[in-house]
Coordinates of C-alpha atoms in Angstrom, one line a residue:
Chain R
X1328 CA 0.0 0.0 0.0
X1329 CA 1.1 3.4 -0.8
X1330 CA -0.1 6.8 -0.8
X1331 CA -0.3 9.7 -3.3
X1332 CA -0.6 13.4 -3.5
X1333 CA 0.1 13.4 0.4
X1334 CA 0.5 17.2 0.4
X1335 CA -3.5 17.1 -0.7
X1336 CA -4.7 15.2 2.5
X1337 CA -6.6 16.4 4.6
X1338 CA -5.1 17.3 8.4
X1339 CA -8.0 15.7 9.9
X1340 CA -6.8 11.9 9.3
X1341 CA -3.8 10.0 8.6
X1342 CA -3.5 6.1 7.8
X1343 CA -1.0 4.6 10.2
X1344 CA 2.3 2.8 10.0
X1345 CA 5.1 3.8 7.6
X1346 CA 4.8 3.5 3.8
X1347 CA 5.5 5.3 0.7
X1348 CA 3.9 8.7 0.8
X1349 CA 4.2 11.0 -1.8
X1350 CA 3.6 14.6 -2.7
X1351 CA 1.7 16.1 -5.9
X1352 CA 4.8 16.6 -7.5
X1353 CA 6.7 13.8 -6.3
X1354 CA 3.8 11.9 -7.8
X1355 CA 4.2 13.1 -11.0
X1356 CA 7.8 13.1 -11.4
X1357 CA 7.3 9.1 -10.6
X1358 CA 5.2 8.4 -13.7
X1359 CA 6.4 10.9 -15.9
X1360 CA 3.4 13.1 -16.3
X1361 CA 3.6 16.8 -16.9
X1362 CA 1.9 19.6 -14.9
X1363 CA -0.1 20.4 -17.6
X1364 CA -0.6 16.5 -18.4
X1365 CA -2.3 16.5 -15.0
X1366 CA -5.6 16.6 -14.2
X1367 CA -5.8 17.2 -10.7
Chain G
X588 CA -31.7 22.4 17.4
X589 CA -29.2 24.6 17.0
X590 CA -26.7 25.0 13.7
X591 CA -23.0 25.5 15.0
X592 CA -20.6 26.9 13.5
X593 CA -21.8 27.8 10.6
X594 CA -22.6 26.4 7.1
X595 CA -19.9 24.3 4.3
X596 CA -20.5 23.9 1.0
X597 CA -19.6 21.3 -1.1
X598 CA -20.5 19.4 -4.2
X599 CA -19.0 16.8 -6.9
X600 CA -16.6 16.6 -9.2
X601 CA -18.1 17.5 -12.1
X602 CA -20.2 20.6 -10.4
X603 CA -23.4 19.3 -11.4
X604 CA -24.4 18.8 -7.6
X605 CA -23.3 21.6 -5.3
X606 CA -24.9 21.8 -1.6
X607 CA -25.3 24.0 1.5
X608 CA -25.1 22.1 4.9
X609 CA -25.4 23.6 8.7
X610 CA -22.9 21.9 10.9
X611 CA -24.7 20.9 14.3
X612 CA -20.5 19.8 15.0
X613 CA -17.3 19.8 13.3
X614 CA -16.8 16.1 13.5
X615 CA -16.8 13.1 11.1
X616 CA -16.2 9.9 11.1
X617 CA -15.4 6.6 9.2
X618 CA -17.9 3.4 8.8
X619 CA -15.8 0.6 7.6
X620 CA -19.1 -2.0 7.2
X621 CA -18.8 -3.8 3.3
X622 CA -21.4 -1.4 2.0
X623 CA -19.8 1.5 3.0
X624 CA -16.5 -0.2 1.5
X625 CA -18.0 -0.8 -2.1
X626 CA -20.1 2.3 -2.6
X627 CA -17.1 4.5 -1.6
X628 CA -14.6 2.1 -3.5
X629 CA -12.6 2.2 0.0
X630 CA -13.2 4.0 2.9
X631 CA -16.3 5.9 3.9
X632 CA -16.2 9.1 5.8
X633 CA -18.6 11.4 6.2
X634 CA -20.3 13.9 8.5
X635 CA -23.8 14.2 9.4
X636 CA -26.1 17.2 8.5
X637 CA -29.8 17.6 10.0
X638 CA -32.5 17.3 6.8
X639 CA -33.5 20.3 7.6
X640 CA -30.5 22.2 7.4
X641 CA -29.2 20.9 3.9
X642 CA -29.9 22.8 0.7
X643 CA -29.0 21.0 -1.9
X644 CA -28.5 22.5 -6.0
X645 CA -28.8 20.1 -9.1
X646 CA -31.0 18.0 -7.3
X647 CA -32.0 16.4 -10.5
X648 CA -28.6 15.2 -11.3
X649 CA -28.8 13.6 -8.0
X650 CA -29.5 9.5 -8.9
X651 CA -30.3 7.6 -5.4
X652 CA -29.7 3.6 -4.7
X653 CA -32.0 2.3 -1.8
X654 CA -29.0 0.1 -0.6
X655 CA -31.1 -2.1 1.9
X656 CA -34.2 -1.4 4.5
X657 CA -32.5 0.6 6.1
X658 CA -30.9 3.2 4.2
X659 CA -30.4 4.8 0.8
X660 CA -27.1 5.9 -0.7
X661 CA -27.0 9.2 -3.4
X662 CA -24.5 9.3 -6.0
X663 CA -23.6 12.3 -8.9
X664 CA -25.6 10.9 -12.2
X665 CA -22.8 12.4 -13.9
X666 CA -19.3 11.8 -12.8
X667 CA -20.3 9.0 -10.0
X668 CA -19.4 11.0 -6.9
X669 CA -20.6 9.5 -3.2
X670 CA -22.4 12.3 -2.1
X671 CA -24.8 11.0 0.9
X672 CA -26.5 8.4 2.8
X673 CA -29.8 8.8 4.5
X674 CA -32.0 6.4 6.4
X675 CA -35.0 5.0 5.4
X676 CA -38.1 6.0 7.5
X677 CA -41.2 4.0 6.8
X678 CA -43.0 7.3 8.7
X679 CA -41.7 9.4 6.2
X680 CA -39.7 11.6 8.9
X681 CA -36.8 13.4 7.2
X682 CA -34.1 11.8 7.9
X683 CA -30.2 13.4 8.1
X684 CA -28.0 13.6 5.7
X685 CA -24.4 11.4 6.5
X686 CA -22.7 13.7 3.4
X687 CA -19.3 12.2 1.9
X688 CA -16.5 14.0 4.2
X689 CA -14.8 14.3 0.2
X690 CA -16.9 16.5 -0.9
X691 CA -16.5 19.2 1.3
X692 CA -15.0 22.6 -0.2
X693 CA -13.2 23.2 3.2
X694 CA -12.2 20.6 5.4
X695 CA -10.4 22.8 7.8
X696 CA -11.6 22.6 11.7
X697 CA -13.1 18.9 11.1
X698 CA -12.4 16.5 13.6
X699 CA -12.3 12.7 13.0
X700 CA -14.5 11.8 16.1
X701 CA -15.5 8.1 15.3
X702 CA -15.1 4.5 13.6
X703 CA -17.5 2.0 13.1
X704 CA -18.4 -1.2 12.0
X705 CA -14.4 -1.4 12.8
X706 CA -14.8 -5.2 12.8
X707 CA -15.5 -5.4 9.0
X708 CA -12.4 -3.2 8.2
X709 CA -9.4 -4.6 6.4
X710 CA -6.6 -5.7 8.3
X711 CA -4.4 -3.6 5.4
X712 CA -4.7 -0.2 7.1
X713 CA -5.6 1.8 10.3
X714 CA -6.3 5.3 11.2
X715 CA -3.9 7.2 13.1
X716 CA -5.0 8.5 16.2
X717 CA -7.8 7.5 19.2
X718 CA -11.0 7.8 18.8
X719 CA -14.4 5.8 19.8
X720 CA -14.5 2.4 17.7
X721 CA -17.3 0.3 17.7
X722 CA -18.0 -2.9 16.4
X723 CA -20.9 -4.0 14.3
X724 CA -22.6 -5.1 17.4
X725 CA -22.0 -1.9 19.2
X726 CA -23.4 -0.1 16.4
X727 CA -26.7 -2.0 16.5
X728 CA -27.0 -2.0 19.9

């Protein structure tokens, strides 16, 4: 299990225990997409 | 009843549903039973809203599901977005709202205050934190 666009989540809750978490752009980066390219 | 702190708005992705809900609290919380599960596609949060405090735009794009006897789930007609889940009433009494904590526009100030049906959640993740879990049982007292 991972997680993606962790800079988007709200403060409210949080899964626990340690995984991959990644930001928006971190995100993007991994698969190559553009900022435009993105939809969200 | 009394409407504290004020009113959110919200809506789907697409736009096509946008609503107007007065917070009795700023809390939410998670129901991890197998219904919940499938119509959210993982898990469920949401918050409730009194019926008579919700004013809801683009009603007709609003398509419902009567999910069991009990309660009936609402969905976007257009892009598919979990909106609510109300009960069903056989006296007809408006029931709340339990609105998809997603949707909101602002999620600032919310509080995650409670889990349930925490029996039926997969053992592949947990919620940070402590809060009041109950079990299935607990839930139907």
């Amino acid at each position: 299990m991972s997680e993606i666009y962790i800079n988007h989540k709200p403060d409210s809750n949080a899964f626990s225990a340690d995984r991959p978490r990644l930001t928006r752009k971190e995100t993007l980066e991994k698969f190559g997409i553009s900022d435009e390219e993105a939809l969200t | 009843m009394s409407v504290v702190p004020g009113t959110r708005r919200g809506g789907c992705l697409c736009g096509a549903v946008r609503y107007t809900a007065g917070l009795t609290k700023l809390e939410f919380g998670a129901c991890h039973c197998d219904m919940c599960q499938r119509v959210s596609g993982g898990v469920n949060l949401s918050f409730e809203v009194p019926a008579a405090s919700m004013r809801i735009e683009g009603e007709g794009s609003v398509v419902s599901y009567r999910s069991s006897d009990v309660a009936t789930r609402s969905f976007c007609g257009i892009c598919g977005s979990n909106l609510w889940y109300r009960g069903n009433d056989p006296s007809g009494k408006p029931q709340h709202y339990a609105v998809g904590f997603g949707t909101l526009d602002d999620k600032s100030g919310m509080i995650f205050a409670s889990e349930i049906c925490i029996d039926t959640k997969p053992d592949a993740y947990d919620f940070a934190g402590s809060r009041p879990r109950q079990t299935t049982a607990e839930v139907l007292g």
